[in-house]
Coordinates of C-alpha atoms in Angstrom, one line a residue:
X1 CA 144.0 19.1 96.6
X2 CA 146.3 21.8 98.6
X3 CA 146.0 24.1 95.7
X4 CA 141.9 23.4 95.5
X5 CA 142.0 24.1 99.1
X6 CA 144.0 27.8 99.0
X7 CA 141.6 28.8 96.3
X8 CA 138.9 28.7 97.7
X9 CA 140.1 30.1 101.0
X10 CA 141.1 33.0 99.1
X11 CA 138.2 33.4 97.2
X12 CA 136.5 33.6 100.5
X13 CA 138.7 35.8 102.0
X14 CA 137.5 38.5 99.0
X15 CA 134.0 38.1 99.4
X16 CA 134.9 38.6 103.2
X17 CA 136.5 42.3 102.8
X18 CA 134.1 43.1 100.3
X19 CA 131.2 42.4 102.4
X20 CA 132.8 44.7 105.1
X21 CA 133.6 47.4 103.1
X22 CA 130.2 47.6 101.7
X23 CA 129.0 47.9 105.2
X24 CA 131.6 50.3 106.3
X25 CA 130.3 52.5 103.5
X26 CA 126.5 52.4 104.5
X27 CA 127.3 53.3 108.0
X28 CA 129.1 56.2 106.8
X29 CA 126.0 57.3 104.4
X30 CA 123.6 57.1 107.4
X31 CA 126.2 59.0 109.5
X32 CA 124.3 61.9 112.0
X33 CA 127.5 64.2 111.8
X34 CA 127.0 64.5 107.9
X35 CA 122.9 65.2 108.2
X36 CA 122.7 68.3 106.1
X37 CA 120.5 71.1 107.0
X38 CA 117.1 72.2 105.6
X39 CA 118.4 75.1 104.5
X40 CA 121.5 73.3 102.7
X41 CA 118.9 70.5 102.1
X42 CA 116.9 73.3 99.7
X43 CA 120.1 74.7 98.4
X44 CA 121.0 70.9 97.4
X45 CA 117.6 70.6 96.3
X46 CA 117.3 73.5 93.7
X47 CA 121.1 72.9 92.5
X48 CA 120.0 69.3 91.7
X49 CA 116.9 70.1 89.8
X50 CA 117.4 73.3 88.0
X51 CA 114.1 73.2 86.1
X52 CA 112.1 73.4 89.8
X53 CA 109.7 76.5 88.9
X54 CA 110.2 79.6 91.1
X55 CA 107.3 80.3 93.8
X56 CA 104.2 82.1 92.1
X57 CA 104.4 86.0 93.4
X58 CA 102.5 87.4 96.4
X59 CA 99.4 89.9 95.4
X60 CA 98.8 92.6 97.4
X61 CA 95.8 95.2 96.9
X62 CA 96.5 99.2 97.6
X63 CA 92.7 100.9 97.9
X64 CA 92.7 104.7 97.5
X65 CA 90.8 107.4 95.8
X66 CA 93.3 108.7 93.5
X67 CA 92.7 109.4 90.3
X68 CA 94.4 111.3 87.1
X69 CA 98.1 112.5 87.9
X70 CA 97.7 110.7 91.5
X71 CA 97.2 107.5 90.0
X72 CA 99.7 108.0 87.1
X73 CA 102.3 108.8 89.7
X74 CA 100.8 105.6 92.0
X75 CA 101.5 103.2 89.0
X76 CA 105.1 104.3 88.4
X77 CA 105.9 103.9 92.4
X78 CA 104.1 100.2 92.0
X79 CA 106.3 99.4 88.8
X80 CA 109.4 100.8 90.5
X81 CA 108.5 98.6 93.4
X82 CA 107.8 95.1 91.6
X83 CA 110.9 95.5 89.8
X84 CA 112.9 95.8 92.9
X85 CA 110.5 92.9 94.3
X86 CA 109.3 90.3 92.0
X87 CA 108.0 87.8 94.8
X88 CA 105.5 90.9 95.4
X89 CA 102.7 92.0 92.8
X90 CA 100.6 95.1 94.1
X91 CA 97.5 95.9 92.8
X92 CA 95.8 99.5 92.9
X93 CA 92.3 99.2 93.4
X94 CA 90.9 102.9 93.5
X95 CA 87.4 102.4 94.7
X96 CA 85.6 105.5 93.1
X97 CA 86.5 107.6 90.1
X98 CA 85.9 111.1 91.1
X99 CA 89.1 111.3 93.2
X100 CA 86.6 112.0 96.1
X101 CA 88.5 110.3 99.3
X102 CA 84.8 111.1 101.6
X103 CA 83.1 108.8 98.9
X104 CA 86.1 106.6 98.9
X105 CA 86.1 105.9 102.8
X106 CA 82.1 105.1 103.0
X107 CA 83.0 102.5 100.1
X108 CA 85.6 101.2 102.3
X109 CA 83.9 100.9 105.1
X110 CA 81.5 98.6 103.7
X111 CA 83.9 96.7 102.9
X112 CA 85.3 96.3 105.7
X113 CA 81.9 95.3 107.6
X114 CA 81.2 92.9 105.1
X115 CA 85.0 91.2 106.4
X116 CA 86.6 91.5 102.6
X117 CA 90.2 91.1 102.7
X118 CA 91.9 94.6 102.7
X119 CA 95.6 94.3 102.1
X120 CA 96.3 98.1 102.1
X121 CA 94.3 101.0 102.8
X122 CA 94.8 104.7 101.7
X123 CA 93.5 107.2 104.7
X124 CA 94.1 111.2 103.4
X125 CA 93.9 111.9 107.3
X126 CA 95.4 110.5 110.4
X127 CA 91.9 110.6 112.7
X128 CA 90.3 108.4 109.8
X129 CA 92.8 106.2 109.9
X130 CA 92.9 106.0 113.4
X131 CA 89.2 105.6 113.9
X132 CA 89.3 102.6 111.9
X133 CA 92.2 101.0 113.7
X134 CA 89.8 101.3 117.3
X135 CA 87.1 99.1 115.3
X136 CA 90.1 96.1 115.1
X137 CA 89.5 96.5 110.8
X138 CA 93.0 97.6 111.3
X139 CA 96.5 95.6 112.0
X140 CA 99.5 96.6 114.4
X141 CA 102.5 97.5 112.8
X142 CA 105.0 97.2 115.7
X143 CA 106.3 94.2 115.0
X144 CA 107.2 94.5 111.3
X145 CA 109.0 97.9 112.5
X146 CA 111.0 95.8 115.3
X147 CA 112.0 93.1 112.6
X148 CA 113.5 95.8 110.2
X149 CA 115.1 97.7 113.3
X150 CA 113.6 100.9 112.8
X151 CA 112.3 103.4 115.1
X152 CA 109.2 105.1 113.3
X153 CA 109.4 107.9 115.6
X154 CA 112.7 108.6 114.1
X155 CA 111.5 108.3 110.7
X156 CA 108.3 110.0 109.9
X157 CA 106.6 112.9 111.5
X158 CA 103.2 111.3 112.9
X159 CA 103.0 107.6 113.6
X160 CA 99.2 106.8 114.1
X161 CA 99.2 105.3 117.6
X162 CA 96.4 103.6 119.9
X163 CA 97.5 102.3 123.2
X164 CA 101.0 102.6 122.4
X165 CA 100.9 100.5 118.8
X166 CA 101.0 102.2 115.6
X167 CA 98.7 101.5 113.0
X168 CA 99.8 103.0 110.1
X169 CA 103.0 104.5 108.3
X170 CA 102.8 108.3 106.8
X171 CA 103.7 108.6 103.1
X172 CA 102.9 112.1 102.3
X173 CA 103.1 115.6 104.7
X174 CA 101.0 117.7 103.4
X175 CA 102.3 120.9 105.0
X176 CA 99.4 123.7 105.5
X177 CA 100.1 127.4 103.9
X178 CA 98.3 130.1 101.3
X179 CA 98.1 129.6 98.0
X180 CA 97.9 133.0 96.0
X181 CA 97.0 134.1 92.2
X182 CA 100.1 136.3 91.5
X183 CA 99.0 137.7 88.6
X184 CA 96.0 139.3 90.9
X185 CA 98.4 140.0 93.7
X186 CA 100.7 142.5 91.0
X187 CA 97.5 143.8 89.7
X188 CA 96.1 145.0 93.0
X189 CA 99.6 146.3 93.8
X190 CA 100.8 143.9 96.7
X191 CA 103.3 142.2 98.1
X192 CA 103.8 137.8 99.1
X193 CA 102.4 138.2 102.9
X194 CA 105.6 137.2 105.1
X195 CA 105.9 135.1 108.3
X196 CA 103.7 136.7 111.3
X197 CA 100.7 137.9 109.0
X198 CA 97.6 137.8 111.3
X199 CA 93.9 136.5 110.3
X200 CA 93.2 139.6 110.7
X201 CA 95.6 140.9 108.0
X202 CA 94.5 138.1 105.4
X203 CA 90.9 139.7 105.9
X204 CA 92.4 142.9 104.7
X205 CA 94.3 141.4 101.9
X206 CA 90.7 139.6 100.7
X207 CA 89.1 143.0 100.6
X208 CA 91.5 144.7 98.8
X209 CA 91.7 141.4 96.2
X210 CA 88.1 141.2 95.1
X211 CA 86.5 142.6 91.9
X212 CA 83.9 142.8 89.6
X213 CA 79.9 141.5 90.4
X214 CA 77.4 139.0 89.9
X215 CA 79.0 136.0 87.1
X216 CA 82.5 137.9 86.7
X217 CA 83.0 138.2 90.5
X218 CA 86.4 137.3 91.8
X219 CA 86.5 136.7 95.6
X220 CA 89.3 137.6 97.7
X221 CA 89.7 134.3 99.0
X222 CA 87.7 130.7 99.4
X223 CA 86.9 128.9 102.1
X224 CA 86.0 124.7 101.3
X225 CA 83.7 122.4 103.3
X226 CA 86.1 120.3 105.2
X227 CA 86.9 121.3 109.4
X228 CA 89.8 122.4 108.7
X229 CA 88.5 125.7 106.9
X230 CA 86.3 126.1 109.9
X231 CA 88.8 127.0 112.7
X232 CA 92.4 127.2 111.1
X233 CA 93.5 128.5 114.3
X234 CA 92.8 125.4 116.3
X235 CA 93.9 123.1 114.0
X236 CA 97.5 125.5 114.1
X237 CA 98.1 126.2 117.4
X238 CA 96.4 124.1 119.5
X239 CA 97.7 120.1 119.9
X240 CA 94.8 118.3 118.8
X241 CA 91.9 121.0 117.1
X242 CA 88.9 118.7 119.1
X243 CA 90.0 118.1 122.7
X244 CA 92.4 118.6 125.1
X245 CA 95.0 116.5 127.1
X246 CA 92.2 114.7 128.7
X247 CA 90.7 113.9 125.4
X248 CA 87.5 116.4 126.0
X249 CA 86.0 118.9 123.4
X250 CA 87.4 122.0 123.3
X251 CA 84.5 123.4 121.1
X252 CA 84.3 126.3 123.5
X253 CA 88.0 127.6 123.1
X254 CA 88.3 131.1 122.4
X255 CA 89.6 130.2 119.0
X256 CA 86.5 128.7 117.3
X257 CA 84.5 132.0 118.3
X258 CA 87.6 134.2 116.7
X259 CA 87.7 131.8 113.4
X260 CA 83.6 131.8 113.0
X261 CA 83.1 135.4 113.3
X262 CA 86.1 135.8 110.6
X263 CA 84.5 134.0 108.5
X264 CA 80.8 135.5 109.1
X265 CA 82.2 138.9 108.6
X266 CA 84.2 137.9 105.3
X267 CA 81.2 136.3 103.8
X268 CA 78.3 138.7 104.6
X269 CA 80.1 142.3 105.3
X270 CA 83.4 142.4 103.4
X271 CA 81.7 140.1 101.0
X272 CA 85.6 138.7 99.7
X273 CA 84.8 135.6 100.2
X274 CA 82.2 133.0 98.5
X275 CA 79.2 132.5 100.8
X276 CA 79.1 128.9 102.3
X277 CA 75.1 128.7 101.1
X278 CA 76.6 128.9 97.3
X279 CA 79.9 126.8 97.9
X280 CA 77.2 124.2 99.4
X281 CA 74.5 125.1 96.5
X282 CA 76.6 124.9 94.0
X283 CA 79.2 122.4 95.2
X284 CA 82.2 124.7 94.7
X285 CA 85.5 123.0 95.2
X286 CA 88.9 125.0 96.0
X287 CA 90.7 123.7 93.2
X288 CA 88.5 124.7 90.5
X289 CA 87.6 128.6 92.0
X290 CA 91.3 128.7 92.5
X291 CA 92.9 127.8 88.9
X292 CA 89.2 129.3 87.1
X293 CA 90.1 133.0 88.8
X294 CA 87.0 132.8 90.8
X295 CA 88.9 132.7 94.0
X296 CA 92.3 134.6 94.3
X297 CA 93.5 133.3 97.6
X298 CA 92.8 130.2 99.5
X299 CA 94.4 128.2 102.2
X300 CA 95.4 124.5 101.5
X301 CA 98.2 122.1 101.9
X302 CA 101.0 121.0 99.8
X303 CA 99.1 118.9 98.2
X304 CA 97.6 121.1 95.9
X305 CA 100.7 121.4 94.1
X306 CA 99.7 118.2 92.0
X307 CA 96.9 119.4 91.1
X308 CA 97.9 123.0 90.3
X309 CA 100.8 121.2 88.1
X310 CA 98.3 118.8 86.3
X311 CA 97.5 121.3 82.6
X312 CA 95.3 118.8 81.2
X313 CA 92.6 118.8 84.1
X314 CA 93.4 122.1 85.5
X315 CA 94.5 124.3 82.5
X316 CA 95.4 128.1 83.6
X317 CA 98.0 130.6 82.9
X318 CA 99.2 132.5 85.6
X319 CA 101.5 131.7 88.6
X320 CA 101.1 130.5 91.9
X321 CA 102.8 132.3 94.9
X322 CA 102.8 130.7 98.2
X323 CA 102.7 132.5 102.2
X324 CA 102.9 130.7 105.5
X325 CA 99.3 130.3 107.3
X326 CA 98.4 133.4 109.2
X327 CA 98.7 133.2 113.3
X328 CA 95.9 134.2 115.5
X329 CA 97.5 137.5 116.6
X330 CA 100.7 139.3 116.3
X331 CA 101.8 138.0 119.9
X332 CA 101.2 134.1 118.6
X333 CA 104.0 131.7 117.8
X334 CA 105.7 132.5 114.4
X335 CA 106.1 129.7 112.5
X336 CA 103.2 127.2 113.8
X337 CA 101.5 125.1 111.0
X338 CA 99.2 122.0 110.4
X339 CA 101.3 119.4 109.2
X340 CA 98.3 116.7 107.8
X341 CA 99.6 113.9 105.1
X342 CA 98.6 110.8 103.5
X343 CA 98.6 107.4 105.8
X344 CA 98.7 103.7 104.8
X345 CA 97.7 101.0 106.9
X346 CA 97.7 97.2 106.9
X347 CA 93.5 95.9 107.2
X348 CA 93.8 92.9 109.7
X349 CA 91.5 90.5 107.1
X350 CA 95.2 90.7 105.0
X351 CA 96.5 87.3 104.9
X352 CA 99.8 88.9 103.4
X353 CA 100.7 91.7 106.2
X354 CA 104.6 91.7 106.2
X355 CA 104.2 92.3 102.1
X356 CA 101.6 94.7 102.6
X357 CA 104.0 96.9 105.5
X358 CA 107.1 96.2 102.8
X359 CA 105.2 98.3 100.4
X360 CA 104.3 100.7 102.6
X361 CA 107.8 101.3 103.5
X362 CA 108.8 102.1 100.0
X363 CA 106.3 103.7 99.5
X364 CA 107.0 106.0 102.4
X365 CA 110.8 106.7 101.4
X366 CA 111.2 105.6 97.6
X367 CA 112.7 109.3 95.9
X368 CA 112.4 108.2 92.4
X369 CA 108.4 109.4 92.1
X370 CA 108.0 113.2 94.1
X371 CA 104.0 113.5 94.7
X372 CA 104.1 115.8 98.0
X373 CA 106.6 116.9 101.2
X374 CA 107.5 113.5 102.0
X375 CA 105.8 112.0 105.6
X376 CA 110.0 110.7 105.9
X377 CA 112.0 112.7 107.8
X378 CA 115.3 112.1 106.1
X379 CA 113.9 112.6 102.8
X380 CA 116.5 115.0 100.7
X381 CA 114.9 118.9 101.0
X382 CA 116.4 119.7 97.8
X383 CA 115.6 116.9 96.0
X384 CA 112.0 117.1 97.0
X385 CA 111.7 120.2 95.8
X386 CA 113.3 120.0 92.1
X387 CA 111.7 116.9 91.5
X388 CA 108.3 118.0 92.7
X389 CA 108.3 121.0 90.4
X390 CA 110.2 119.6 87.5
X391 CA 109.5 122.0 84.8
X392 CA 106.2 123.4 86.4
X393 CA 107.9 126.8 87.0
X394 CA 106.2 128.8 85.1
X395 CA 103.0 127.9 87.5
X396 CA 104.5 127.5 90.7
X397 CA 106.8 130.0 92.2
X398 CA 109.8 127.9 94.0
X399 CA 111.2 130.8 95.7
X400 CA 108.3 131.3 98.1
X401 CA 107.0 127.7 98.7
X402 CA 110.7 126.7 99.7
X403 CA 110.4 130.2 102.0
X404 CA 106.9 128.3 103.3
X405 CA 108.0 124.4 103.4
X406 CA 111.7 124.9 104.6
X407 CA 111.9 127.7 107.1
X408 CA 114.2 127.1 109.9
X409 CA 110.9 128.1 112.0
X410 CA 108.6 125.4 110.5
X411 CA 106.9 123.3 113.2
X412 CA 104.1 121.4 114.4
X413 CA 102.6 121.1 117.9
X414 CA 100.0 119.0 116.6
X415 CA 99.9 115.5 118.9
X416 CA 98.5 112.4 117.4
X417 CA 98.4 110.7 120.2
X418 CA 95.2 112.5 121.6
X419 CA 93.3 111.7 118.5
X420 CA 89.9 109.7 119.4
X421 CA 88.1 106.9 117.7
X422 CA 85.7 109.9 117.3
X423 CA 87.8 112.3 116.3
X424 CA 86.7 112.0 112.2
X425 CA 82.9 112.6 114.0
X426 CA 83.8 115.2 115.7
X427 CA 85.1 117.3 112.5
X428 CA 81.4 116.3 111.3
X429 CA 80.1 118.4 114.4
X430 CA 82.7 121.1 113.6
X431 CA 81.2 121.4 110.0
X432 CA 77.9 121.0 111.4
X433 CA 78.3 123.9 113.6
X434 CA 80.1 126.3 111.1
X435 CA 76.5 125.3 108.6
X436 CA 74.1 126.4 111.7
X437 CA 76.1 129.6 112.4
X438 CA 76.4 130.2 109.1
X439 CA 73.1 129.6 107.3
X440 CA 70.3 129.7 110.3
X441 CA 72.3 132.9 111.9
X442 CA 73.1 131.2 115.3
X443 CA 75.1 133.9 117.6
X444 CA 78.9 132.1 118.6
X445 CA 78.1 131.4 121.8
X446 CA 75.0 129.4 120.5
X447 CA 77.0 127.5 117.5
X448 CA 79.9 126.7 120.2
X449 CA 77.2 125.5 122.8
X450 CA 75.8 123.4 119.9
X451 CA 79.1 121.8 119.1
X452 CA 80.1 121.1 123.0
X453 CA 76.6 118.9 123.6
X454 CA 77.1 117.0 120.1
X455 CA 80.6 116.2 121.1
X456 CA 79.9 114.7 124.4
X457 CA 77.5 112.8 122.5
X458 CA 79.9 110.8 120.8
X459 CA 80.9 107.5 122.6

């Protein structure tokens, strides 16, 4: 009976201890100090179950204009940039096929009216760009900038701003100079034109460049369609070519009467340069006058490297020299230039904006793929250079666009922060009033007094 008795008080005893230890062990499961993390919960989460399928890529959409060698070079940036990125896919949607960015920006426009999503847009100048941002199609970049701790002032050289935020981040600086037929420079017996050339010297120089009559004629020099072939001068040395600090029109600043009557008396006396009735007519483009021998000298921008470096679409065989922009007199600043460039901004319809500002970012400083003078300040000179020309030297002469692009005396005064929602309007008033002095014979003061009352027009 005893031993009955201390058998089944030990038996009890077990089940006892057991019974506490199991609930000495769920206390300790359910404990708060061991509460893992979400973070560590994820980390736990994917160890656990390895097969768990990785996140499907972000799409982004890049709209531009670019065609040929500009989308070539587009497609090898993207690549670059989805290899370094996987959880980002960007897709370049070029919206016309002519490489025409004033065709490109009416199609986006509609677009943007009709409130489709625009991840990225392409804007080839910064008062396009910025007129769009005043319409609200456009996002803020600030605070993607203050996440990555950067200062943009400190990187590019124009930031796009309205009312202190910045709209847009500046790929390309497409520095302004004179693009010259060298092969027709040795023939007529002259020289590069240095730093401090005047527009009254480049005159001269068209005169003494032009030959030949009728279907062989070559002129001396080409003026395009766009505002900025309407008063170089402003668009050089003033801070804004439209207005002044106070954001009014300065349509009636000596320099637009100086810059018309050149071009009056290089069209109709010298006759050096194509009249704007046949560039209109005939729809003449720079490019093709330039690398056909139609035209031996014509002011541009670094961005007509590209094209004077792509043989298939613009076959020729002789080289291109380069010479700093002529000032408005001798006593001008030496060294004063029209920086433009090539501008990417975020639309606000983007549901993916911080993927949309990482591309633009490498875009903006990636060094693998050279299409133009980087918009980054701290790009490598050098390297710019030898991979922008590659083994394009027997068309472009580095010796003189390095003298043009990297001269200690290089500058801008040029201020975007006076640029207008109307600004991109008011270059339409420039080139309307350039077409009425030009073609229905207005006197300056009359073409100038044309251009103030449009101006003031604009709301």
């Amino acid at each position: 009976m005893r031993q009955r008795l201390w058998v089944m008080l030990s038996t009890l005893l077990v089940f006892s201890m057991l019974a506490a230890c199991g609930n000495n062990n769920g206390a300790a499961s359910q404990s708060p100090a061991s509460e893992s993390s979400p973070s560590e919960k994820a980390s736990a989460a994917a160890s656990n179950d390895s097969s768990a399928p990785a996140a499907d890529p972000v799409t982004i959409k890049y709209h531009s204009w670019l065609n040929n060698k500009g989308e070539e070079d587009l497609r090898l940036i993207i690549a670059n940039f989805e290899r370094d990125h996987p959880e980002i896919k960007v897709e370049y949607v070029p919206l016309v096929t002519n490489g025409d960015s004033t065709d490109y920006l009416k199609k986006l426009d509609v677009m943007m009216a009709a409130s489709e999503e625009v991840d990225i847009a392409s804007f080839p100048n910064v008062d396009f760009l910025l007129e769009r941002a005043a319409r609200g199609v456009l996002a803020p970049l600030d605070e993607f900038y203050k996440e990555e701790g950067v200062d943009p002032a400190a990187e590019y050289y124009i930031n796009p701003m309205i009312n202190g935020q910045i709209y847009g981040v500046q790929d390309l600086a497409s520095l302004w100079l004179v693009a010259l037929n060298e092969s027709v420079l040795k023939e007529a017996g002259e020289s590069v034109p240095q730093w401090g050339w005047t527009w009254d010297d480049y005159r001269d120089l068209a005169k003494r460049l032009t030959k030949g009559e009728g279907e062989q004629k070559r002129y001396g020099a080409f003026f395009h369609t766009w505002g900025e072939y309407d008063n170089l001068i402003a668009y050089t040395e003033r801070p804004h070519p439209f207005v002044n600090a106070y954001k009014q029109p300065i349509f009636d600043d000596p320099s637009y009467a100086q810059f018309f009557n050149l071009r009056r008396a290089m069209e109709q006396e010298d006759k050096s340069a194509a009249p704007l009735s046949d560039t209109l007519g005939a729809k003449l483009h720079y490019r093709t006058e330039f690398v056909n021998g139609k035209a031996a000298m014509v002011p541009t921008a670094t961005f007509f490297l590209g094209q004077l470096m792509d043989r298939e679409n613009n076959p020729h065989d002789f080289k291109t020299v380069f010479a700093p922009l002529p000032q408005s007199s001798k006593d001008a600043e030496t060294g004063l230039s029209y920086i433009g460039g090539n501008f990417g901004a975020v639309g606000s319809s983007s549901k993916h904006k911080k993927e949309s500002y990482q591309f633009l970012r490498y875009l903006s400083t990636q060094m693998d793929v050279i299409r133009d003078m980087p918009g980054w300040k701290k790009a490598d000179a050098k390297l710019v250079i030898d991979k922008l020309i590659g083994d394009n030297k027997d068309l472009i002469d580095v010796d003189s666009l390095v003298n043009v692009m990297y001269d200690a005396r290089v500058k801008t005064i040029y201020d975007a922060s006076l640029s207008t929602p109307t600004s991109s309007q008011m270059k339409k008033v420039l080139e309307d009033g350039m077409s009425k002095f030009l073609l229905d014979n207005l006197s300056v003061e009359e073409a100038q007094q044309y251009m103030m009352d449009e101006a003031k027009k604009l709301k």
